[in-house]
Amino acid sequence: MDADRHLTPIKRLWLDEILTEFTHAFVERYAYEWIVEIVNPHPIPLIENKDYVLTMSFEQKDGTLIPSINIESYDIMQGDEFTVYRFYLYPL
């Protein structure tokens, strides 16, 4: 992992107000964009076919709660033993 990256671990996460379990998750903050990466989420986000996940809320491991924020875009990376969902957010 790049030493210059600032990754904040996520303890709990909700997609469209549904508590979502995961292997691990973190948020990476940039000046105008946040990236939330979730490994093996369950239930699997319904972002295909017209059932789109629109919002996300999460609690960081330090106890900071981030209330509902709109998801702007996403991508999915799939491997043999894992699936990584990367969500792009533009906080106010």
Short mmCIF file of C-alpha atoms in Angstrom, two decimals:
data_model
loop_
_atom_site.label_atom_id
_atom_site.label_comp_id
_atom_site.label_asym_id
_atom_site.label_seq_id
_atom_site.Cartn_x
_atom_site.Cartn_y
_atom_site.Cartn_z
CA MET A 1 0.00 0.00 0.00
CA ASP A 2 1.27 3.47 -0.85
CA ALA A 3 2.74 5.12 2.27
CA ASP A 4 1.34 8.52 1.22
CA ARG A 5 -2.26 7.34 1.33
CA HIS A 6 -4.36 8.34 4.35
CA LEU A 7 -6.85 5.53 4.95
CA THR A 8 -9.37 5.69 7.78
CA PRO A 9 -10.85 2.30 8.78
CA ILE A 10 -14.64 1.94 8.84
CA LYS A 11 -16.37 0.05 11.66
CA ARG A 12 -20.01 0.07 10.47
CA LEU A 13 -21.55 0.99 7.15
CA TRP A 14 -25.05 1.48 5.75
CA LEU A 15 -25.94 1.50 2.05
CA ASP A 16 -29.34 3.09 1.46
CA GLU A 17 -29.93 2.77 5.23
CA ILE A 18 -29.29 -1.01 5.18
CA LEU A 19 -26.57 -2.18 7.58
CA THR A 20 -23.93 -3.82 5.42
CA GLU A 21 -21.33 -6.28 6.69
CA PHE A 22 -17.89 -6.53 5.08
CA THR A 23 -14.43 -8.10 5.37
CA HIS A 24 -12.86 -4.67 5.67
CA ALA A 25 -13.59 -1.10 4.57
CA PHE A 26 -11.93 2.28 4.66
CA VAL A 27 -12.38 5.86 3.49
CA GLU A 28 -9.68 7.83 1.72
CA ARG A 29 -10.18 11.60 1.66
CA TYR A 30 -8.97 13.99 -1.01
CA ALA A 31 -9.66 17.73 -1.30
CA TYR A 32 -12.93 17.36 -3.24
CA GLU A 33 -13.62 13.65 -3.24
CA TRP A 34 -13.88 10.75 -0.80
CA ILE A 35 -13.37 7.17 -1.89
CA VAL A 36 -14.91 4.40 0.20
CA GLU A 37 -13.60 0.93 -0.53
CA ILE A 38 -15.54 -2.09 0.75
CA VAL A 39 -14.25 -5.66 0.47
CA ASN A 40 -16.86 -8.42 0.27
CA PRO A 41 -19.96 -6.45 1.31
CA HIS A 42 -23.02 -8.39 2.45
CA PRO A 43 -25.74 -8.00 1.40
CA ILE A 44 -24.29 -7.32 -2.03
CA PRO A 45 -25.16 -3.77 -3.10
CA LEU A 46 -27.82 -3.75 -5.79
CA ILE A 47 -26.13 -1.46 -8.26
CA GLU A 48 -26.86 -3.34 -11.40
CA ASN A 49 -30.12 -3.63 -13.31
CA LYS A 50 -31.82 -0.34 -12.26
CA ASP A 51 -31.72 -0.92 -8.50
CA TYR A 52 -29.01 1.58 -7.66
CA VAL A 53 -27.49 2.27 -4.27
CA LEU A 54 -27.87 6.02 -3.80
CA THR A 55 -26.59 6.88 -0.31
CA MET A 56 -24.04 5.76 2.23
CA SER A 57 -23.52 6.35 5.96
CA PHE A 58 -20.64 5.01 7.99
CA GLU A 59 -18.99 4.98 11.38
CA GLN A 60 -15.22 5.12 11.48
CA LYS A 61 -13.25 3.01 13.94
CA ASP A 62 -12.51 6.20 15.92
CA GLY A 63 -16.27 6.64 16.53
CA THR A 64 -16.86 9.47 14.02
CA LEU A 65 -20.25 9.03 12.35
CA ILE A 66 -20.70 10.27 8.79
CA PRO A 67 -24.43 10.71 8.11
CA SER A 68 -26.08 10.01 4.79
CA ILE A 69 -24.04 11.17 1.81
CA ASN A 70 -24.88 10.74 -1.88
CA ILE A 71 -22.91 8.24 -3.95
CA GLU A 72 -21.76 9.85 -7.19
CA SER A 73 -20.23 6.83 -8.94
CA TYR A 74 -18.71 3.41 -8.27
CA ASP A 75 -16.63 0.63 -9.73
CA ILE A 76 -16.29 -3.06 -8.94
CA MET A 77 -13.16 -5.23 -8.98
CA GLN A 78 -13.70 -8.96 -8.75
CA GLY A 79 -11.15 -11.61 -7.84
CA ASP A 80 -11.34 -15.31 -7.04
CA GLU A 81 -11.85 -14.82 -3.30
CA PHE A 82 -12.96 -11.20 -3.01
CA THR A 83 -15.05 -8.47 -4.54
CA VAL A 84 -14.09 -4.85 -3.97
CA TYR A 85 -16.64 -2.08 -4.34
CA ARG A 86 -15.22 1.43 -4.64
CA PHE A 87 -17.68 4.28 -4.14
CA TYR A 88 -16.90 7.91 -5.00
CA LEU A 89 -18.50 10.62 -2.85
CA TYR A 90 -18.36 14.41 -2.98
CA PRO A 91 -19.03 15.67 0.57
CA LEU A 92 -20.12 19.21 1.26
#
